[in-house]
């Protein structure tokens, strides 16, 4: 059996807690977390965002990306490995399988957004608690509104002036991360569920971990 390597952690902080992120999307999530790593990461945290070349983005594939990392490197007790996926197109059975893997390893975290990661971005700049029934239904369904955009993508574009999955200003959003955390927490009315059953996102837990807030991680 091949010996695992020690991961090279943040320079000057030998005991830095490792936060590894593997996400369903190839661009949107990585842009956000790479920006967060640069601007808001706690001094005793090392963030490692895993990238991939393929379009294989099922929850199982994202888990395999994390599993491969775990097979290559020594993982400390307080390290966290986050599987960041969307609820929208995946069946409960597929999500349940990955959630089960996470219950079997204390280092793993299952981080689902319902319907998708763009909800987390939206919470930085809009309070969806003010939405009427029609707006909330449109958000939840998140259908395509034109050839390029879903409802959430168009909403982000309308509010920020420019939004594409591979091109948006994450730094501008991050200046509002505290309010996004607060709004996401209020949406998470059943935190013991394995993922949000209605509109909601668990990315707030990952954000707290990166910036060093100890509550509810």
Backbone as a chain_set.jsonl record, in Angstrom:
{"seq": "XXXXXXXXXXXXXXXXXXXXXXXXXXXXXXXXXXXXXXXXXXXXXXXXXXXXXXXXXXXXXXXXXXXXXXXXXXXXXXXXXXXXXXXXXXXXXXXXXXXXXXXXXXXXXXXXXXXXXXXXXXXXXXXXXXXXXXXXXXXXXXXXXXXXXXXXXXXXXXXXXXXXXXXXXXXXXXXXXXXXXXXXXXXXXXXXXXXXXXXXXXXXXXXXXXXXXXXXX", "coords": {"N": [[0.841, -1.199, 0.0], [0.562, 2.193, -0.887], [2.29, 4.811, 0.74], [0.791, 7.519, 2.446], [1.133, 11.039, 1.832], [2.315, 13.942, 3.651], [0.384, 16.834, 3.678], [1.349, 19.951, 2.365], [1.031, 22.601, 4.322], [-0.283, 25.874, 5.165], [2.209, 28.3, 4.989], [4.349, 28.951, 7.676], [2.458, 28.386, 9.555], [2.233, 25.708, 11.119], [0.328, 24.107, 12.317], [-1.976, 24.575, 10.931], [-5.4, 24.302, 10.22], [-6.852, 22.229, 7.83], [-8.922, 22.956, 5.115], [-10.557, 21.487, 2.682], [-11.969, 21.722, -0.518], [-14.238, 20.397, -2.756], [-16.153, 20.833, -5.583], [-19.296, 20.772, -7.345], [-19.652, 22.429, -9.625], [-17.465, 23.624, -12.204], [-16.487, 26.179, -12.355], [-17.986, 28.405, -11.062], [-18.208, 27.967, -8.186], [-15.504, 27.572, -7.574], [-14.298, 30.012, -8.287], [-15.437, 31.667, -6.352], [-14.561, 30.515, -3.865], [-11.781, 30.522, -4.136], [-11.359, 33.251, -4.15], [-12.274, 33.864, -1.6], [-10.406, 32.495, -0.103], [-8.161, 34.081, -0.498], [-8.93, 36.563, 0.553], [-10.429, 36.401, 2.983], [-9.742, 34.286, 4.613], [-9.124, 32.649, 7.688], [-6.278, 33.026, 9.862], [-5.259, 30.651, 10.841], [-6.101, 28.697, 9.154], [-5.955, 26.628, 6.316], [-6.933, 26.754, 3.077], [-7.828, 24.625, 0.475], [-8.704, 24.408, -2.758], [-10.081, 22.133, -4.878], [-9.558, 21.417, -8.264], [-10.857, 20.395, -11.457], [-10.664, 18.826, -14.691], [-12.594, 17.567, -16.169], [-16.12, 17.263, -17.129], [-17.596, 15.791, -15.418], [-19.804, 15.796, -12.975], [-21.47, 14.792, -11.008], [-22.82, 14.159, -7.683], [-21.536, 11.826, -6.729], [-19.186, 11.805, -8.274], [-17.966, 14.137, -7.348], [-17.557, 13.427, -4.709], [-15.722, 11.341, -5.162], [-13.534, 12.797, -5.989], [-12.773, 14.042, -3.617], [-12.29, 11.743, -2.103], [-10.085, 10.677, -3.421], [-8.166, 12.618, -2.829], [-7.981, 12.207, -0.071], [-6.859, 9.7, -0.065], [-4.316, 10.183, -0.87], [-3.097, 11.952, 0.878], [-2.132, 12.603, 4.294], [-4.567, 13.067, 6.73], [-5.536, 15.238, 9.242], [-7.126, 15.221, 12.53], [-8.738, 17.51, 12.893], [-9.111, 18.483, 10.365], [-11.094, 19.38, 7.506], [-13.114, 18.189, 4.891], [-14.87, 19.182, 2.227], [-17.784, 18.53, 0.406], [-19.313, 19.984, -2.136], [-22.325, 20.531, -3.509], [-25.205, 20.793, -5.745], [-28.765, 20.657, -5.278], [-30.651, 20.648, -7.316], [-30.881, 19.058, -9.957], [-30.413, 16.476, -9.161], [-31.304, 13.238, -8.017], [-32.856, 12.202, -4.93], [-31.904, 9.749, -4.026], [-29.294, 9.581, -5.03], [-28.046, 11.721, -3.731], [-28.38, 10.846, -1.125], [-26.689, 8.636, -0.96], [-24.12, 9.775, -1.015], [-24.307, 11.407, 1.224], [-24.404, 9.442, 3.151], [-21.808, 8.372, 3.022], [-20.485, 10.503, 4.168], [-21.342, 10.467, 6.806], [-19.865, 8.443, 7.766], [-17.314, 9.249, 8.129], [-15.575, 11.462, 10.05], [-14.24, 13.678, 9.11], [-15.429, 14.506, 6.798], [-17.689, 16.712, 5.094], [-20.946, 17.465, 4.064], [-22.306, 19.51, 1.739], [-24.922, 21.071, 0.615], [-26.789, 22.968, -1.73], [-30.003, 24.234, -2.302], [-32.029, 25.55, -4.678], [-29.499, 25.583, -6.0], [-25.975, 26.583, -6.135], [-25.904, 29.27, -6.823], [-27.888, 30.439, -5.311], [-26.667, 30.892, -2.832], [-24.856, 32.901, -3.58], [-26.67, 34.899, -4.282], [-27.783, 35.539, -1.805], [-25.954, 37.24, -0.675], [-26.573, 39.723, -1.603], [-29.28, 40.122, -1.699], [-32.291, 39.892, 0.145], [-34.129, 37.193, 0.373], [-36.254, 36.69, 1.94], [-38.081, 38.635, 1.659], [-39.418, 38.057, -0.622], [-42.336, 37.513, -2.623], [-44.949, 35.011, -2.952], [-44.985, 34.106, -5.607], [-42.458, 34.876, -6.598], [-40.786, 33.371, -4.929], [-41.491, 30.802, -5.685], [-40.592, 30.803, -8.321], [-37.845, 31.047, -7.908], [-37.332, 28.652, -6.546], [-37.986, 26.695, -8.485], [-36.272, 27.459, -10.512], [-36.019, 27.617, -13.353], [-34.972, 27.648, -16.828], [-34.787, 30.831, -18.265], [-34.061, 31.986, -20.561], [-31.937, 31.278, -23.409], [-29.434, 31.234, -22.232], [-29.568, 31.653, -19.466], [-30.649, 30.605, -16.207], [-33.343, 31.202, -13.849], [-32.146, 32.137, -11.463], [-29.534, 32.819, -12.293], [-30.112, 34.91, -14.058], [-31.257, 36.687, -12.257], [-29.074, 37.341, -10.624], [-27.491, 38.553, -12.546], [-29.09, 40.754, -13.216], [-29.033, 42.17, -10.809], [-26.328, 42.659, -10.289], [-25.256, 43.595, -12.615], [-23.499, 42.228, -14.206], [-23.043, 38.883, -14.812], [-21.742, 35.711, -15.166], [-21.231, 32.179, -15.164], [-18.521, 31.626, -15.261], [-17.388, 34.053, -14.92], [-17.506, 36.537, -12.834], [-17.795, 39.022, -10.215], [-16.495, 38.052, -7.506], [-15.208, 39.084, -5.279], [-16.548, 41.476, -4.738], [-18.99, 40.491, -3.847], [-18.155, 39.16, -1.543], [-17.743, 41.103, 0.352], [-20.097, 41.243, 1.611], [-20.451, 38.94, 3.038], [-21.059, 38.281, 5.693], [-23.742, 39.01, 6.071], [-24.868, 37.297, 4.237], [-24.357, 34.827, 5.446], [-25.938, 35.101, 7.742], [-28.512, 35.296, 6.589], [-28.699, 32.817, 5.282], [-28.573, 31.067, 7.442], [-31.015, 31.607, 8.684], [-32.744, 30.597, 6.795], [-32.261, 27.918, 7.064], [-34.08, 25.953, 8.476], [-34.326, 23.371, 9.316], [-31.829, 22.106, 10.421], [-30.802, 19.611, 11.09], [-31.478, 17.885, 9.102], [-30.165, 16.083, 6.284], [-29.673, 17.568, 4.022], [-30.869, 20.756, 2.742], [-34.344, 20.724, 2.491], [-36.133, 22.383, 1.305], [-35.989, 25.649, -0.225], [-32.736, 26.686, 0.301], [-29.36, 26.777, 1.668], [-26.348, 25.188, 2.611], [-23.906, 26.339, 2.506], [-23.185, 28.375, 4.14], [-22.123, 27.234, 6.426], [-19.664, 26.257, 5.578], [-18.471, 28.674, 4.841], [-18.272, 29.881, 7.365], [-16.412, 28.149, 8.517], [-14.116, 28.672, 7.014], [-13.567, 31.372, 7.576], [-13.164, 31.204, 10.223], [-15.092, 31.127, 12.226], [-16.502, 29.542, 14.958], [-19.006, 28.57, 15.636], [-21.576, 26.226, 15.101], [-20.214, 24.649, 13.184]], "CA": [[0.0, 0.0, 0.0], [1.37, 3.398, -0.99], [2.249, 5.655, 1.931], [0.224, 8.847, 2.238], [2.043, 12.168, 2.03], [1.84, 15.07, 4.448], [0.029, 17.965, 2.827], [2.074, 21.169, 2.716], [0.039, 23.554, 4.793], [0.022, 27.292, 5.105], [3.567, 28.581, 5.427], [4.452, 29.658, 8.946], [1.428, 27.904, 10.483], [2.358, 24.256, 10.998], [-0.881, 23.442, 12.795], [-3.132, 25.112, 10.215], [-6.482, 23.37, 9.909], [-7.03, 22.121, 6.383], [-10.285, 22.956, 4.578], [-10.477, 21.074, 1.281], [-13.274, 21.923, -1.153], [-14.506, 19.865, -4.097], [-17.475, 21.35, -5.923], [-19.958, 20.267, -8.553], [-19.348, 23.306, -10.747], [-16.038, 23.781, -12.515], [-16.081, 27.583, -12.323], [-18.663, 29.324, -10.138], [-17.796, 27.739, -6.801], [-14.058, 27.745, -7.437], [-14.022, 31.455, -8.294], [-15.843, 32.209, -5.051], [-13.733, 30.04, -2.751], [-10.414, 31.015, -4.329], [-11.386, 34.649, -3.705], [-12.403, 33.837, -0.146], [-9.105, 32.041, 0.396], [-7.236, 35.215, -0.561], [-9.36, 37.779, 1.249], [-11.114, 36.253, 4.269], [-9.34, 33.059, 5.294], [-8.53, 32.809, 9.012], [-4.824, 32.837, 9.842], [-4.913, 29.269, 11.192], [-6.821, 27.816, 8.234], [-5.417, 26.504, 4.955], [-7.988, 26.351, 2.141], [-7.377, 24.004, -0.77], [-9.83, 24.218, -3.676], [-9.728, 21.125, -5.874], [-10.045, 21.702, -9.616], [-10.887, 19.221, -12.334], [-10.753, 19.142, -16.116], [-13.746, 16.921, -16.802], [-17.454, 17.774, -16.817], [-18.28, 14.812, -14.573], [-20.103, 16.647, -11.823], [-22.463, 14.209, -10.11], [-22.348, 14.074, -6.296], [-20.583, 10.712, -6.608], [-17.914, 12.234, -8.852], [-17.368, 15.113, -6.438], [-17.06, 12.626, -3.585], [-14.523, 10.621, -5.602], [-12.443, 13.766, -5.998], [-12.361, 14.158, -2.216], [-11.749, 10.448, -1.674], [-8.746, 10.571, -3.995], [-7.297, 13.48, -2.021], [-7.779, 11.539, 1.216], [-5.996, 8.531, -0.254], [-2.96, 10.642, -1.172], [-2.527, 12.789, 1.933], [-2.501, 12.389, 5.69], [-5.606, 13.99, 7.168], [-5.55, 15.405, 10.696], [-8.458, 15.093, 13.129], [-9.562, 18.717, 12.759], [-9.246, 18.856, 8.959], [-12.441, 19.241, 6.956], [-13.167, 17.995, 3.449], [-16.231, 19.59, 1.902], [-18.381, 18.131, -0.868], [-20.241, 21.09, -2.397], [-23.156, 20.145, -4.658], [-26.544, 21.361, -5.869], [-29.88, 19.708, -5.212], [-31.603, 20.816, -8.416], [-31.168, 17.986, -10.92], [-30.023, 15.163, -8.649], [-32.311, 12.483, -7.271], [-32.56, 12.032, -3.51], [-31.131, 8.52, -3.835], [-27.886, 9.872, -5.303], [-27.571, 12.556, -2.631], [-28.363, 10.027, 0.094], [-25.499, 7.78, -0.971], [-22.964, 10.594, -0.632], [-24.533, 11.798, 2.621], [-24.051, 8.281, 3.969], [-20.346, 8.341, 3.108], [-20.041, 11.573, 5.07], [-21.607, 10.078, 8.193], [-18.898, 7.41, 8.134], [-15.99, 9.852, 8.281], [-15.758, 12.727, 10.765], [-13.605, 14.783, 8.39], [-16.22, 14.871, 5.626], [-18.832, 17.607, 5.25], [-21.828, 17.449, 2.895], [-22.729, 20.908, 1.646], [-25.873, 21.109, -0.492], [-27.62, 24.151, -1.945], [-31.27, 23.918, -2.951], [-31.766, 24.611, -5.771], [-28.128, 25.548, -6.513], [-24.992, 27.45, -5.484], [-26.217, 30.686, -7.075], [-28.685, 30.944, -4.189], [-25.713, 31.425, -1.854], [-24.369, 34.184, -4.095], [-27.772, 35.862, -4.215], [-28.012, 35.952, -0.418], [-25.034, 38.332, -0.347], [-27.048, 41.02, -2.101], [-30.741, 40.245, -1.65], [-32.966, 39.152, 1.206], [-35.251, 36.525, -0.282], [-37.379, 36.655, 2.877], [-39.04, 39.645, 1.203], [-40.054, 37.589, -1.855], [-43.717, 37.044, -2.553], [-45.105, 33.581, -3.246], [-44.635, 33.867, -7.008], [-41.001, 34.989, -6.73], [-40.168, 32.23, -4.257], [-41.733, 29.628, -6.526], [-39.696, 30.911, -9.475], [-36.5, 30.743, -7.417], [-37.261, 27.223, -6.22], [-37.979, 25.928, -9.735], [-35.042, 27.889, -11.181], [-36.059, 27.171, -14.742], [-34.313, 28.504, -17.811], [-35.621, 31.947, -18.703], [-33.631, 32.21, -21.94], [-30.993, 30.235, -23.833], [-28.2, 31.271, -21.443], [-29.723, 31.869, -18.03], [-31.741, 30.166, -15.348], [-33.93, 32.329, -13.115], [-31.167, 32.668, -10.51], [-28.451, 33.477, -13.032], [-30.626, 36.194, -14.551], [-31.439, 37.582, -11.104], [-27.739, 37.829, -10.27], [-27.068, 39.471, -13.613], [-29.876, 41.986, -13.08], [-28.649, 42.884, -9.591], [-24.907, 43.033, -10.276], [-24.882, 44.186, -13.896], [-22.738, 41.264, -15.009], [-22.844, 37.588, -14.165], [-21.639, 34.449, -15.889], [-20.676, 31.145, -14.288], [-17.058, 31.668, -15.283], [-16.932, 35.447, -14.91], [-18.278, 37.439, -11.981], [-16.962, 39.698, -9.219], [-16.676, 37.397, -6.209], [-14.716, 39.969, -4.222], [-17.617, 42.418, -4.397], [-19.963, 39.752, -3.047], [-17.573, 38.766, -0.259], [-17.868, 42.193, 1.324], [-21.397, 41.054, 2.266], [-20.556, 37.528, 3.42], [-21.687, 38.137, 7.011], [-25.2, 39.055, 5.908], [-25.232, 36.055, 3.539], [-24.367, 33.782, 6.475], [-27.125, 35.33, 8.577], [-29.714, 34.961, 5.814], [-28.713, 31.369, 5.036], [-28.907, 30.416, 8.713], [-32.456, 31.756, 8.912], [-33.421, 29.683, 5.87], [-31.98, 26.529, 7.449], [-34.993, 25.701, 9.597], [-34.177, 21.968, 9.743], [-30.386, 21.869, 10.254], [-30.431, 18.207, 11.293], [-31.663, 17.17, 7.832], [-28.885, 15.899, 5.593], [-29.556, 18.716, 3.117], [-32.095, 21.563, 2.784], [-35.444, 20.104, 1.75], [-36.743, 23.454, 0.521], [-34.97, 26.629, -0.618], [-31.74, 26.895, 1.345], [-27.986, 26.399, 1.332], [-25.465, 24.944, 3.754], [-22.593, 26.948, 2.253], [-22.854, 29.254, 5.264], [-21.283, 26.477, 7.357], [-18.325, 26.26, 4.989], [-17.958, 30.041, 4.966], [-17.878, 30.05, 8.77], [-15.198, 27.378, 8.753], [-12.986, 29.351, 6.373], [-13.234, 32.63, 8.253], [-12.766, 30.892, 11.589], [-16.181, 31.182, 13.205], [-16.591, 28.186, 15.498], [-20.373, 28.15, 15.918], [-22.346, 25.386, 14.166], [-19.419, 24.023, 12.127]], "C": [[0.877, 1.251, 0.0], [1.193, 4.281, 0.242], [1.686, 7.031, 1.585], [1.255, 9.924, 2.551], [1.444, 13.154, 3.024], [1.532, 16.221, 3.5], [0.774, 19.207, 3.302], [1.079, 22.266, 3.055], [0.566, 24.975, 4.755], [1.38, 27.593, 5.724], [3.558, 29.393, 6.715], [3.415, 29.236, 9.967], [1.37, 26.384, 10.37], [1.074, 23.528, 11.379], [-2.134, 23.927, 12.081], [-4.147, 24.007, 9.922], [-6.743, 23.405, 8.409], [-8.516, 22.088, 6.043], [-10.175, 22.688, 3.08], [-11.874, 21.14, 0.677], [-13.282, 21.29, -2.54], [-15.946, 20.214, -4.433], [-17.99, 20.762, -7.229], [-19.597, 21.104, -9.775], [-17.847, 23.446, -10.966], [-15.561, 25.21, -12.321], [-16.667, 28.372, -11.16], [-18.17, 29.181, -8.705], [-16.311, 28.009, -6.611], [-13.656, 29.215, -7.437], [-14.31, 32.044, -6.918], [-14.868, 31.804, -3.949], [-12.257, 30.41, -2.911], [-10.321, 32.478, -3.883], [-11.471, 34.729, -2.187], [-11.088, 33.432, 0.514], [-8.124, 33.208, 0.489], [-7.625, 36.319, 0.416], [-9.881, 37.584, 2.668], [-10.691, 35.04, 5.088], [-8.696, 33.368, 6.646], [-7.056, 32.434, 8.974], [-4.408, 31.403, 10.148], [-5.657, 28.247, 10.332], [-6.104, 27.81, 6.888], [-6.527, 25.971, 4.063], [-7.36, 25.784, 0.875], [-8.605, 23.706, -1.627], [-9.391, 23.247, -4.771], [-10.36, 21.472, -7.22], [-10.068, 20.407, -10.418], [-11.091, 19.673, -13.776], [-12.023, 18.607, -16.759], [-15.05, 17.603, -16.4], [-18.25, 16.808, -15.946], [-18.545, 15.447, -13.211], [-21.156, 16.072, -10.887], [-21.933, 14.227, -8.68], [-21.335, 12.959, -6.077], [-19.212, 11.105, -7.153], [-17.198, 13.239, -7.955], [-16.809, 14.396, -5.21], [-15.777, 11.892, -3.96], [-13.309, 11.543, -5.641], [-11.881, 13.954, -4.587], [-11.706, 12.86, -1.739], [-10.324, 10.254, -2.191], [-7.751, 11.416, -3.209], [-6.971, 12.8, -0.692], [-6.853, 10.337, 1.097], [-4.54, 8.924, -0.478], [-2.285, 11.347, -0.002], [-2.992, 12.355, 3.32], [-3.486, 13.475, 6.116], [-5.613, 14.027, 8.692], [-6.991, 15.404, 11.218], [-9.342, 16.313, 12.895], [-9.661, 19.221, 11.321], [-10.677, 18.602, 8.484], [-12.368, 19.136, 5.439], [-14.619, 18.144, 3.008], [-16.628, 19.162, 0.492], [-19.514, 19.113, -1.15], [-21.032, 20.789, -3.671], [-24.5, 20.866, -4.615], [-27.59, 20.263, -5.729], [-30.586, 19.582, -6.552], [-31.876, 19.586, -9.277], [-30.896, 16.584, -10.386], [-31.142, 14.527, -7.829], [-31.869, 12.32, -5.814], [-31.685, 10.803, -3.256], [-29.64, 8.765, -4.032], [-27.287, 10.729, -4.19], [-27.436, 11.745, -1.344], [-27.113, 9.163, 0.177], [-24.269, 8.558, -0.515], [-23.096, 11.058, 0.818], [-24.138, 10.667, 3.564], [-22.538, 8.15, 4.112], [-19.854, 9.342, 4.153], [-20.284, 11.226, 6.533], [-20.584, 9.063, 8.694], [-17.484, 7.947, 8.327], [-16.148, 11.247, 8.88], [-15.132, 13.921, 10.052], [-14.461, 15.303, 7.234], [-17.396, 15.767, 5.992], [-19.631, 17.605, 3.947], [-22.533, 18.795, 2.818], [-23.606, 21.094, 0.406], [-26.596, 22.455, -0.524], [-28.861, 23.735, -2.721], [-31.958, 25.221, -3.369], [-30.298, 24.509, -6.197], [-27.266, 26.604, -5.824], [-25.285, 28.93, -5.698], [-27.113, 31.281, -5.996], [-27.771, 31.568, -3.14], [-25.174, 32.781, -2.311], [-25.442, 35.259, -3.961], [-27.971, 36.396, -2.797], [-27.049, 37.045, 0.039], [-25.657, 39.696, -0.646], [-28.569, 41.18, -2.076], [-31.31, 39.355, -0.553], [-34.207, 38.493, 0.619], [-36.441, 36.352, 0.664], [-38.455, 37.666, 2.484], [-39.784, 39.204, -0.061], [-41.525, 37.247, -1.611], [-43.772, 35.582, -2.998], [-44.669, 33.242, -4.671], [-43.122, 33.906, -7.216], [-40.296, 33.796, -6.086], [-40.346, 30.947, -5.067], [-40.8, 29.626, -7.736], [-38.262, 30.58, -9.08], [-36.355, 29.235, -7.195], [-37.187, 26.362, -7.477], [-36.713, 26.206, -10.543], [-34.959, 27.386, -12.626], [-35.272, 28.115, -15.642], [-35.28, 29.594, -18.26], [-35.237, 32.406, -20.107], [-32.568, 31.166, -22.268], [-29.756, 30.152, -22.941], [-28.414, 31.204, -19.938], [-30.894, 31.118, -17.408], [-32.278, 31.401, -14.616], [-32.898, 32.965, -12.184], [-30.013, 33.38, -11.205], [-28.906, 34.85, -13.542], [-30.802, 37.184, -13.403], [-30.097, 38.169, -10.663], [-27.233, 38.841, -11.293], [-27.798, 40.803, -13.499], [-29.395, 42.829, -11.9], [-27.209, 43.393, -9.62], [-24.454, 43.71, -11.566], [-24.118, 43.245, -14.803], [-22.591, 39.974, -14.219], [-22.812, 36.485, -15.208], [-20.977, 33.444, -14.957], [-19.162, 31.253, -14.172], [-16.503, 33.084, -15.167], [-17.884, 36.307, -14.081], [-17.357, 37.968, -10.884], [-17.218, 39.11, -7.831], [-16.24, 38.301, -5.062], [-15.789, 40.966, -3.786], [-18.676, 41.736, -3.535], [-19.432, 39.474, -1.643], [-17.609, 39.877, 0.786], [-19.193, 42.103, 2.088], [-21.558, 39.633, 2.803], [-21.232, 37.349, 4.777], [-23.211, 38.142, 6.912], [-25.686, 37.82, 5.161], [-25.314, 34.892, 4.527], [-25.631, 33.897, 7.326], [-28.404, 34.916, 7.853], [-29.824, 33.46, 5.578], [-29.067, 30.6, 6.305], [-30.406, 30.478, 8.986], [-33.259, 30.839, 7.995], [-33.311, 28.229, 6.318], [-32.796, 26.152, 8.685], [-34.938, 24.262, 10.099], [-32.714, 21.553, 9.589], [-29.952, 20.428, 10.48], [-30.707, 17.355, 10.054], [-30.331, 17.099, 7.092], [-28.613, 16.974, 4.556], [-30.863, 19.5, 3.184], [-33.183, 20.947, 1.905], [-36.234, 21.122, 0.933], [-35.634, 24.443, 0.165], [-34.02, 26.888, 0.544], [-30.369, 26.443, 0.891], [-27.167, 26.225, 2.599], [-24.077, 25.552, 3.54], [-22.205, 27.88, 3.397], [-21.964, 28.546, 6.284], [-19.836, 26.426, 6.868], [-17.695, 27.646, 5.103], [-17.489, 30.315, 6.392], [-16.564, 29.338, 9.063], [-13.973, 28.09, 8.193], [-12.586, 30.608, 7.131], [-12.961, 32.439, 9.741], [-13.831, 31.078, 12.642], [-16.509, 29.771, 13.659], [-18.021, 27.686, 15.664], [-20.956, 27.34, 14.762], [-21.531, 24.737, 13.055], [-19.343, 22.52, 12.373]], "O": [[1.818, 1.358, 0.786], [0.076, 4.471, 0.725], [2.05, 7.63, 0.573], [2.124, 9.753, 3.407], [0.229, 13.201, 3.218], [2.332, 16.541, 2.621], [0.826, 19.484, 4.5], [0.381, 22.786, 2.186], [1.704, 25.233, 4.365], [1.661, 27.187, 6.851], [2.85, 30.393, 6.829], [3.468, 29.666, 11.119], [0.561, 25.838, 9.619], [0.767, 22.467, 10.835], [-3.243, 23.713, 12.571], [-3.798, 22.928, 9.443], [-6.842, 24.472, 7.804], [-9.275, 21.298, 6.604], [-9.754, 23.552, 2.311], [-12.843, 20.675, 1.278], [-12.445, 21.604, -3.387], [-16.857, 19.925, -3.657], [-17.225, 20.321, -8.087], [-19.275, 20.563, -10.833], [-17.063, 23.391, -10.019], [-14.366, 25.444, -12.141], [-15.926, 28.944, -10.361], [-17.761, 30.161, -8.084], [-15.903, 28.6, -5.612], [-12.776, 29.621, -6.677], [-13.519, 32.824, -6.388], [-14.401, 32.651, -3.188], [-11.559, 30.593, -1.914], [-9.316, 32.889, -3.304], [-10.815, 35.564, -1.565], [-10.711, 33.965, 1.558], [-7.353, 33.306, 1.443], [-6.761, 36.94, 1.035], [-9.789, 38.501, 3.484], [-11.244, 34.803, 6.162], [-7.83, 34.238, 6.744], [-6.636, 31.62, 8.152], [-3.32, 30.98, 9.757], [-5.823, 27.091, 10.721], [-5.697, 28.857, 6.385], [-7.01, 24.858, 4.269], [-6.47, 26.394, 0.282], [-9.436, 22.869, -1.276], [-8.439, 23.517, -5.503], [-11.549, 21.78, -7.3], [-9.376, 19.445, -10.085], [-11.618, 20.754, -14.039], [-12.477, 19.13, -17.777], [-15.09, 18.406, -15.468], [-19.452, 16.993, -15.757], [-17.634, 15.615, -12.402], [-21.686, 16.798, -10.046], [-20.721, 14.302, -8.476], [-20.378, 13.129, -5.32], [-18.188, 10.773, -6.556], [-15.975, 13.199, -7.817], [-15.721, 14.72, -4.734], [-14.844, 11.829, -3.159], [-12.189, 11.117, -5.36], [-10.667, 14.017, -4.393], [-10.686, 12.889, -1.05], [-9.464, 9.731, -1.482], [-6.627, 10.984, -2.952], [-5.825, 12.815, -0.244], [-6.146, 9.995, 2.044], [-3.637, 8.107, -0.301], [-1.059, 11.346, 0.108], [-4.086, 11.819, 3.493], [-3.253, 14.662, 5.884], [-5.685, 12.989, 9.351], [-7.944, 15.564, 10.455], [-10.552, 16.178, 12.718], [-10.239, 20.282, 11.082], [-11.372, 17.726, 8.997], [-11.652, 19.895, 4.786], [-15.48, 17.34, 3.366], [-15.906, 19.399, -0.476], [-20.551, 19.081, -0.487], [-20.48, 20.793, -4.772], [-24.88, 21.46, -3.606], [-27.332, 19.096, -6.024], [-31.074, 18.503, -6.888], [-33.013, 19.116, -9.318], [-31.127, 15.602, -11.091], [-31.828, 15.195, -7.055], [-30.677, 12.302, -5.508], [-30.828, 10.818, -2.373], [-28.815, 8.226, -3.294], [-26.16, 10.494, -3.756], [-26.497, 11.937, -0.572], [-26.547, 8.98, 1.254], [-23.47, 8.058, 0.278], [-22.109, 11.098, 1.552], [-23.601, 10.909, 4.645], [-22.039, 7.85, 5.196], [-18.931, 9.062, 4.918], [-19.522, 11.643, 7.405], [-20.451, 8.848, 9.899], [-16.565, 7.194, 8.649], [-16.785, 12.113, 8.281], [-15.466, 15.064, 10.363], [-14.242, 16.412, 6.748], [-18.016, 15.612, 7.044], [-19.063, 17.728, 2.862], [-23.27, 19.171, 3.73], [-23.103, 21.253, -0.706], [-26.965, 23.004, 0.514], [-28.774, 22.974, -3.684], [-32.436, 25.947, -2.498], [-29.881, 23.467, -6.703], [-27.758, 27.411, -5.035], [-24.953, 29.757, -4.849], [-27.105, 32.493, -5.785], [-28.062, 32.645, -2.619], [-25.052, 33.704, -1.505], [-25.154, 36.391, -3.572], [-28.292, 37.57, -2.612], [-27.306, 37.709, 1.042], [-25.311, 40.698, -0.019], [-29.087, 42.251, -2.394], [-30.871, 38.222, -0.354], [-35.22, 39.156, 0.395], [-37.513, 35.917, 0.241], [-39.601, 37.565, 2.922], [-40.685, 39.905, -0.521], [-41.901, 36.762, -0.544], [-42.756, 34.998, -3.373], [-44.053, 32.202, -4.904], [-42.567, 33.066, -7.925], [-39.326, 33.272, -6.633], [-39.445, 30.11, -5.121], [-40.281, 28.581, -8.129], [-37.547, 29.911, -9.826], [-35.368, 28.628, -7.612], [-36.412, 25.407, -7.53], [-36.155, 25.309, -11.176], [-33.956, 26.81, -13.047], [-34.95, 29.239, -15.256], [-36.434, 29.324, -18.591], [-35.991, 33.126, -20.761], [-32.33, 30.26, -21.47], [-29.098, 29.112, -22.895], [-27.534, 30.747, -19.209], [-31.972, 31.01, -17.993], [-31.737, 32.499, -14.748], [-32.787, 34.19, -12.122], [-29.567, 34.433, -10.748], [-28.163, 35.828, -13.46], [-30.531, 38.375, -13.556], [-30.005, 39.359, -10.363], [-26.625, 39.852, -10.941], [-27.192, 41.862, -13.666], [-29.356, 44.057, -11.983], [-26.906, 44.437, -9.043], [-23.39, 44.329, -11.606], [-24.086, 43.431, -16.019], [-22.081, 39.972, -13.099], [-23.726, 36.342, -16.021], [-20.238, 33.832, -14.053], [-18.592, 31.001, -13.11], [-15.298, 33.297, -15.299], [-18.928, 36.745, -14.564], [-16.275, 37.428, -10.656], [-18.055, 39.61, -7.078], [-16.844, 38.279, -3.99], [-15.919, 41.263, -2.598], [-19.199, 42.34, -2.598], [-20.179, 39.547, -0.667], [-17.514, 39.604, 1.982], [-19.389, 42.797, 3.085], [-22.682, 39.171, 3.002], [-21.918, 36.349, 4.986], [-23.886, 37.369, 7.591], [-26.791, 37.339, 5.413], [-26.229, 34.071, 4.455], [-26.305, 32.902, 7.592], [-29.272, 34.265, 8.434], [-30.913, 32.893, 5.662], [-29.778, 29.598, 6.248], [-30.995, 29.509, 9.466], [-34.328, 30.359, 8.372], [-34.167, 27.406, 5.991], [-32.264, 26.048, 9.79], [-35.442, 23.962, 11.182], [-32.391, 20.738, 8.725], [-28.842, 20.057, 10.1], [-30.224, 16.226, 9.962], [-29.473, 17.965, 7.263], [-27.457, 17.262, 4.243], [-31.872, 18.962, 3.64], [-32.965, 20.682, 0.723], [-36.923, 20.76, -0.021], [-34.455, 24.099, 0.248], [-34.447, 27.262, 1.637], [-30.231, 25.801, -0.151], [-27.276, 27.012, 3.539], [-23.167, 25.295, 4.328], [-21.021, 28.148, 3.602], [-21.139, 29.187, 6.935], [-18.9, 26.539, 7.66], [-16.513, 27.768, 5.425], [-16.433, 30.912, 6.6], [-15.708, 29.865, 9.774], [-12.916, 28.108, 8.825], [-11.398, 30.878, 7.309], [-12.576, 33.379, 10.437], [-13.52, 31.176, 13.829], [-16.766, 28.896, 12.832], [-18.228, 26.483, 15.821], [-20.841, 27.723, 13.598], [-22.112, 24.307, 12.059], [-18.717, 21.798, 11.597]]}, "num_chains": 1, "name": "protein.A"}
